[in-house]
Coordinates of C-alpha atoms in Angstrom, one line a residue:
X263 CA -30.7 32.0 38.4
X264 CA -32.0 31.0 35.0
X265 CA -32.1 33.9 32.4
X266 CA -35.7 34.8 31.2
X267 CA -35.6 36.0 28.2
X268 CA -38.3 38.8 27.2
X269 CA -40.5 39.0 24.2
X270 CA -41.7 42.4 25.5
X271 CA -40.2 45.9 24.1
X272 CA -38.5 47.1 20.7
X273 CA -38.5 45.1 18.6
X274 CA -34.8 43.8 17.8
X275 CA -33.1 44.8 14.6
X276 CA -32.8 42.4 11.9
X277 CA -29.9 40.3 11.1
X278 CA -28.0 41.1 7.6
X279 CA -29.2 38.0 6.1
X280 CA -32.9 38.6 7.4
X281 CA -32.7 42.3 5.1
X282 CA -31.4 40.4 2.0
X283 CA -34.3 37.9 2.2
X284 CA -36.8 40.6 2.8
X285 CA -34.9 43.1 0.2
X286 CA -35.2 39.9 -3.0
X287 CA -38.5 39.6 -1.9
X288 CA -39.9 42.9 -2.5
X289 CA -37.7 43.3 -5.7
X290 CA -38.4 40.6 -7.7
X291 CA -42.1 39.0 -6.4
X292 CA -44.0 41.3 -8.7
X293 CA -42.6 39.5 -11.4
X294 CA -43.6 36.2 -10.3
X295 CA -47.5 35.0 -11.7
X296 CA -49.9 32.3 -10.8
X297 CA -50.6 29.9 -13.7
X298 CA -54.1 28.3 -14.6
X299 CA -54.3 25.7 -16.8
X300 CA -57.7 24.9 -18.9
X301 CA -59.2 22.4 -21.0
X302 CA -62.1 23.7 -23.2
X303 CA -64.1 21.2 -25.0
X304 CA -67.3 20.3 -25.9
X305 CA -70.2 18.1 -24.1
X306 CA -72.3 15.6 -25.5
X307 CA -74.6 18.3 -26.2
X308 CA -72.1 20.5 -27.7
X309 CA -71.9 23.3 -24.8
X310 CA -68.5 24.8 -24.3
X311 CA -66.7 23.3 -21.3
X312 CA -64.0 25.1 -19.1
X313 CA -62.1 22.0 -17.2
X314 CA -59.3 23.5 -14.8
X315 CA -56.6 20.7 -15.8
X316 CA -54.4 22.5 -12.7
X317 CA -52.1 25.2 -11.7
X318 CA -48.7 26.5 -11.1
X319 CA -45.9 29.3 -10.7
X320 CA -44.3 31.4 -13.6
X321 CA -42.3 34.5 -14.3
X322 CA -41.9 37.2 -15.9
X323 CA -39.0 37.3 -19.3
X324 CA -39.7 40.2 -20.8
X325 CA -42.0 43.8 -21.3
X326 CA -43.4 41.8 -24.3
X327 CA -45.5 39.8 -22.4
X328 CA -43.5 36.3 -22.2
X329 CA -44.0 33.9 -19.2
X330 CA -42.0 31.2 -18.4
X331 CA -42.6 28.3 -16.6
X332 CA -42.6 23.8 -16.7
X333 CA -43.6 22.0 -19.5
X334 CA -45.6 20.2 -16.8
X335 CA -47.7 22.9 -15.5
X336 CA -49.5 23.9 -19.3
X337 CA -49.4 20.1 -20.4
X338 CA -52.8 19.1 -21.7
X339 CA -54.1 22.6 -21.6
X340 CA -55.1 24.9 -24.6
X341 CA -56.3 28.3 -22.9
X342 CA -54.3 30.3 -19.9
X343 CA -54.8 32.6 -17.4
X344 CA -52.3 34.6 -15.6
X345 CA -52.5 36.1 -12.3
X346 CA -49.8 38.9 -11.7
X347 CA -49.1 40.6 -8.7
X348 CA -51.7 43.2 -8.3
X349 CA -54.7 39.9 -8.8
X350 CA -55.2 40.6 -12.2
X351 CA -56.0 38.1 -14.0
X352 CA -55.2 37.8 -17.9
X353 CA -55.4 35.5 -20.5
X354 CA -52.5 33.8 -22.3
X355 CA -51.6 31.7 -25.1
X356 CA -48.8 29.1 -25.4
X357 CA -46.0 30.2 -28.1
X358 CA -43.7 27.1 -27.6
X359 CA -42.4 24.2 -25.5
X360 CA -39.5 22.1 -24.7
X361 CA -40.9 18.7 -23.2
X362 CA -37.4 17.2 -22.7
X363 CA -36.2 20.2 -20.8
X364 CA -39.3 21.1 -18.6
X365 CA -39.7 24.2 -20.2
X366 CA -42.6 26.3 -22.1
X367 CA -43.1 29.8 -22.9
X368 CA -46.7 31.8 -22.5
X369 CA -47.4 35.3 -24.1
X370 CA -49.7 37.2 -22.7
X371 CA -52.9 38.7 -24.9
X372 CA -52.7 41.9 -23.8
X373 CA -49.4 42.8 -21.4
X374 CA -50.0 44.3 -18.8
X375 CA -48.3 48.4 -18.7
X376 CA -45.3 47.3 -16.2
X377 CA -44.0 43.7 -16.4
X378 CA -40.4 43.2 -14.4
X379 CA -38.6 40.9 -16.2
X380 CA -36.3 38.9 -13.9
X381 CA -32.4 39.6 -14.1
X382 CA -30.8 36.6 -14.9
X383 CA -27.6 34.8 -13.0
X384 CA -25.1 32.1 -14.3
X385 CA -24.8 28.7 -13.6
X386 CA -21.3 28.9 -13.5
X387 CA -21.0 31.4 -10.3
X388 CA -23.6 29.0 -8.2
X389 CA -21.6 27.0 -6.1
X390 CA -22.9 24.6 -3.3
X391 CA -24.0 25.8 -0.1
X392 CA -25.2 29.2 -1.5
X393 CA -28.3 30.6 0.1
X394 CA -31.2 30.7 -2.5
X395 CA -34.5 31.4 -2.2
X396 CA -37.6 30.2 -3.7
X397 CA -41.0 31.7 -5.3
X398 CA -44.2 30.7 -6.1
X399 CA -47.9 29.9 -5.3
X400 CA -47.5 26.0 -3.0
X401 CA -51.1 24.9 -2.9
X402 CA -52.6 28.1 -5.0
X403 CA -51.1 30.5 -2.0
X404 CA -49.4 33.6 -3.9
X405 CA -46.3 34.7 -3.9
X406 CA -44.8 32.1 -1.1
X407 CA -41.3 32.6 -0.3
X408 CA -38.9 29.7 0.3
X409 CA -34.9 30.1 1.5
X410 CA -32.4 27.8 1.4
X411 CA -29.2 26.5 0.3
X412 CA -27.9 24.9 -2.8
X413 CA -27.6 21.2 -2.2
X414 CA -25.9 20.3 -4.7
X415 CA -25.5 20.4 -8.6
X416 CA -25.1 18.9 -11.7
X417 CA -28.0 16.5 -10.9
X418 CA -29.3 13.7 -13.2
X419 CA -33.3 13.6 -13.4
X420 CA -35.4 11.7 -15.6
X421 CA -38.4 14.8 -16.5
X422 CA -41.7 14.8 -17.8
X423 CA -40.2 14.7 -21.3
X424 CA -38.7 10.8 -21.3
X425 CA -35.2 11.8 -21.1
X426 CA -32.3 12.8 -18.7
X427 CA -32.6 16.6 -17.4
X428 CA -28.5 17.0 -16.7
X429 CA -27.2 19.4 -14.4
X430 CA -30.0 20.2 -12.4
X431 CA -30.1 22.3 -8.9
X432 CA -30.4 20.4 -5.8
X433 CA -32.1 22.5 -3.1
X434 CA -33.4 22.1 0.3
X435 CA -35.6 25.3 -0.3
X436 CA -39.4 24.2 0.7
X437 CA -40.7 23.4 -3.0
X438 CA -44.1 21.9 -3.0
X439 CA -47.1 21.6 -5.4
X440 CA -47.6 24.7 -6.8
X441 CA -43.8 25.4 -6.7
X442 CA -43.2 24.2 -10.2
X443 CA -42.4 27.3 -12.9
X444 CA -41.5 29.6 -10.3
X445 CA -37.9 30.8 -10.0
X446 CA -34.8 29.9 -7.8
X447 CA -33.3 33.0 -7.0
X448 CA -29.7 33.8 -5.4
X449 CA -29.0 36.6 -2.9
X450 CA -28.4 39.0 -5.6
X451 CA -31.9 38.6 -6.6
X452 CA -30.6 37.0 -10.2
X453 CA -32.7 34.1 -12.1
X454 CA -30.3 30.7 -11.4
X455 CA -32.7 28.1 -12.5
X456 CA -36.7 26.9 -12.6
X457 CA -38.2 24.9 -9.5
X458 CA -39.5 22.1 -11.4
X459 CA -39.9 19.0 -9.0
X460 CA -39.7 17.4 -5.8
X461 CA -38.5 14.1 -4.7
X462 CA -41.2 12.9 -1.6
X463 CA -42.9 9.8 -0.9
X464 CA -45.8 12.0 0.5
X465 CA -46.3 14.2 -2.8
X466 CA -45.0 17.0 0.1
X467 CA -41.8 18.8 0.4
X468 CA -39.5 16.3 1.9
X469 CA -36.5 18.3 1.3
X470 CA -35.1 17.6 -1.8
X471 CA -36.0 19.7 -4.8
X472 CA -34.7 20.5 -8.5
X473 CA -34.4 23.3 -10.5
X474 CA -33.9 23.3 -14.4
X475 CA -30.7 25.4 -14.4
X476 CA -30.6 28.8 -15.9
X477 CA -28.5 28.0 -18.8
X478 CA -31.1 25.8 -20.1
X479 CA -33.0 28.8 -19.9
X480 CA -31.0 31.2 -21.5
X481 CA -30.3 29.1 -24.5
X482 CA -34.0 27.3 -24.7
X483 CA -36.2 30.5 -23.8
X484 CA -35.2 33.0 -26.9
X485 CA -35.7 29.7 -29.4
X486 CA -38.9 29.2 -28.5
X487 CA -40.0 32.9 -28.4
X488 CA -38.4 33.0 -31.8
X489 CA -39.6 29.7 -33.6
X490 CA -41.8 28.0 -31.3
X491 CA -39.7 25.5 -30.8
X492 CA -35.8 24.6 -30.0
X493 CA -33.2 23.4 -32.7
X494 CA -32.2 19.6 -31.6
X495 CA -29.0 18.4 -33.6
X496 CA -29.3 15.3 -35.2
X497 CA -28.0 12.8 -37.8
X498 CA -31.1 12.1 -39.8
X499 CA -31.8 8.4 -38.9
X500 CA -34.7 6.7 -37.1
X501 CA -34.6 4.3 -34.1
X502 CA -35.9 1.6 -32.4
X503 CA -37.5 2.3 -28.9
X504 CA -36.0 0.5 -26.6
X505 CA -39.1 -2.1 -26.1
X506 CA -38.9 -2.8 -29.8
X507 CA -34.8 -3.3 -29.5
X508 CA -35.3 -5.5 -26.4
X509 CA -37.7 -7.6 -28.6
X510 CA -35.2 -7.9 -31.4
X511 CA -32.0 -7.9 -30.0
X512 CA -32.4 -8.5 -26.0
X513 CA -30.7 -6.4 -24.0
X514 CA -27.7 -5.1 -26.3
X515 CA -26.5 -1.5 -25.3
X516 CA -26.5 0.8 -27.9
X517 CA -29.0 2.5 -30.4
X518 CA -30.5 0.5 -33.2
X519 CA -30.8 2.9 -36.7
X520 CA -34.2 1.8 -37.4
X521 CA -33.7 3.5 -41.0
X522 CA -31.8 6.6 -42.1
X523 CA -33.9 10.1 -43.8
X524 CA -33.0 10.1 -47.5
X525 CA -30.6 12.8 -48.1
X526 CA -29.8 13.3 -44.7
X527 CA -26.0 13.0 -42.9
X528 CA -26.4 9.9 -42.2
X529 CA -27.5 8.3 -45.3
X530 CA -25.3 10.4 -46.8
X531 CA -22.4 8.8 -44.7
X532 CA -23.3 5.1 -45.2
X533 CA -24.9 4.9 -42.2
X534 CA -27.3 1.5 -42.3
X535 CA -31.2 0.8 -40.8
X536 CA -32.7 -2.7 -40.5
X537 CA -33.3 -4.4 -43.7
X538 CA -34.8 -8.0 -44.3
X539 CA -33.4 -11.3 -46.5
X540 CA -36.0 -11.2 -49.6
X541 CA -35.4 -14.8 -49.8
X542 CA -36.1 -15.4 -46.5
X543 CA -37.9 -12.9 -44.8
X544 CA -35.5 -12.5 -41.2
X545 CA -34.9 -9.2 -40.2
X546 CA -31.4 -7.9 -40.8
X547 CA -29.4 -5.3 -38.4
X548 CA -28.0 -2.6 -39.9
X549 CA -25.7 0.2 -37.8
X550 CA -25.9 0.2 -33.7
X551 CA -24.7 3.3 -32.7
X552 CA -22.2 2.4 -29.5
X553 CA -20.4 5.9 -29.1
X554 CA -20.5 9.4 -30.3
X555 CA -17.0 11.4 -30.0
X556 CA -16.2 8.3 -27.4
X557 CA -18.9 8.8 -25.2
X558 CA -20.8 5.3 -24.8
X559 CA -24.2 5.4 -25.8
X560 CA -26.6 3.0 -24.4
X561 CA -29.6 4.4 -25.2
X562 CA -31.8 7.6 -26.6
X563 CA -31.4 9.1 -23.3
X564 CA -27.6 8.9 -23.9
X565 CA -27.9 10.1 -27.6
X566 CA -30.1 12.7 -26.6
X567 CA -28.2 14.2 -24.2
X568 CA -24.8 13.8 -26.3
X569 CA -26.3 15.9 -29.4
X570 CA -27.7 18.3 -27.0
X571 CA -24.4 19.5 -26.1
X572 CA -23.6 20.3 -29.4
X573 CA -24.9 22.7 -32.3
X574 CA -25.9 22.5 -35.8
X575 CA -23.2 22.7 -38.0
X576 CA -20.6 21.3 -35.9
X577 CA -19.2 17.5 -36.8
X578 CA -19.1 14.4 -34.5
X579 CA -17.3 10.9 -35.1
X580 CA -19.9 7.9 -34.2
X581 CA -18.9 4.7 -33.6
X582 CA -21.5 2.0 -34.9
X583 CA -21.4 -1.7 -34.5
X584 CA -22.3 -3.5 -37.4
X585 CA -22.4 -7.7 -38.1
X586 CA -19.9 -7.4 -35.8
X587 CA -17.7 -4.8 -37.1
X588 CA -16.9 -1.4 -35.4
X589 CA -17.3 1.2 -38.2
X590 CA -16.4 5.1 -37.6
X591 CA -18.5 8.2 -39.1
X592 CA -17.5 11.5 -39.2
X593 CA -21.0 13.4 -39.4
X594 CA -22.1 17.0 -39.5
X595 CA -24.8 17.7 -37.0
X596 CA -28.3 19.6 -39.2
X597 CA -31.3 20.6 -37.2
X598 CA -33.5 17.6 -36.7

């Protein structure tokens, strides 16, 4: 006898992991917002235009007023609105932005009286397989709510900013169009990163999303509230791109010093740019850097990523290739 089984009747009691979906929800969507981007310009005749340049998920940092959200998501804009929870709709300017990290800050012009800032979590506890869940407007529909698990972490992805996004969240949580800004959440309810991107041939969730992780947050966030931008540690030179050093040198690996800032660590240091022959006019290489405290650099994405791991003030040995010669630096890092 096959068993029928009834939709009629009581209905059944939730599972545990049902109640802690349902619980993060209610606790922390009120400080998730819906993000319009705008263009205002001018026509031919001079009328004031409004161009919606697109949209995209947020959330709450603090009573002040601060939204964060992508880079991506107010890129090209230069007036804001922001939708919170209860559909009201406010306006909002842009205090600062980190292109290479996917990250930008909105203030809004007049906060609202209660703004939940989100609690936030650390990287370090997040381990793979851990149930997260995911928040934010796919499509322009509010406060959608995504579960899944943590994929994997410590993801390479090359963002909207040029470079290498290191140690970014893998998740299978649904994260489509719309998605981006909006948080990643754990069970506790606790900030773990930013949903930021998706990789699809469609343009759809396909399964496989990233999240900037919440360190990048904690560090980048307060920096750009403060200053309006981040401090990048640097050496003081200038480089070729790599279309320029392919054109010079082929395909060498390393970064060319295109020239080093007067008074700066590396001038200061001995560090060499490109010169030329005044008799004969051919260019001359100076310094290619090769390694910085022995990790190879083959690239800006490489030297990029290498400084970013350390601070102002601290001092790194780089290895330089020059007329053939390996030549060592010891260099303090100064804000760039």
């Amino acid at each position: 006898m096959a068993l029928i089984l009834s939709l009629a009747g009581p209905a059944a009691a939730l599972l545990p992991d049902e109640e802690n979906t349902i619980q993060v929800s209610r606790v922390t969507s009120p400080s998730v917002v819906f993000i319009t981007n705008i263009e205002v310009g001018q026509n031919f005749f001079m009328d004031e235009l409004a161009i919606p340049r697109g949209n995209g998920s947020g959330f709450v940092w603090d009573a002040d007023g601060h939204i964060v959200t992508n880079y991506h998501v107010v890129h090209g804009g230069n007036a804001f609105l922001v939708k919170l929870e209860d559909q009201t709709e406010v306006e909002a300017k842009l205090i600062g932005a980190e292109p290479r990290k996917d990250i930008a800050v909105l203030k809004i012009v007049k906060p609202a009286a209660k703004l939940r800032p989100l609690p936030l979590g650390l990287l370090e506890a997040v381990q793979v397989g851990q149930k997260v869940i995911a928040i934010g407007n796919p499509f322009g529909l509010d406060h959608s709510i995504s579960q899944g698990i943590v994929s994997a972490l410590g993801r390479q992805v090359v963002g909207i900013g040029g470079v290498t996004i290191h140690d970014m969240i893998q998740t299978d949580a649904a994260i489509n169009p719309g998605n981006s800004g909006g948080p990643l959440l754990d069970s506790a309810g606790k900030l773990i990163g930013m949903n930021t991107m998706i990789f699809s041939q469609t343009g759809a969730n396909a399964g496989v999303g990233f999240a900037v992780p919440v360190s990048y947050i904690r560090r980048i966030v307060p920096e750009l509230i403060k200053n309006g931008r981040v401090t990048q540690p640097g050496i003081g030179i200038v480089i070729l791109t790599e279309e320029q050093k392919y054109r010079l040198v082929g395909g060498i690996q390393g970064v060319v010093v295109r020239s080093v800032q007067e008074g700066m660590p590396a001038a200061k240091a001995g560090i060499q740019g490109i010169s030329a022959d005044r008799r004969t006019g051919r260019v001359q290489l100076g310094d290619i850097i090769i390694s910085i405290n022995d990790k190879p650099i083959k690239d800006y994405d490489d030297l990029y990523n290498v400084l970013d791991r350390h601070r102002v003030g601290e001092k790194v040995t780089v290895q330089t290739l020059r007329a053939g010669k390996k030549r060592s630096y010891a260099i303090e890092l100064v804000n760039v």
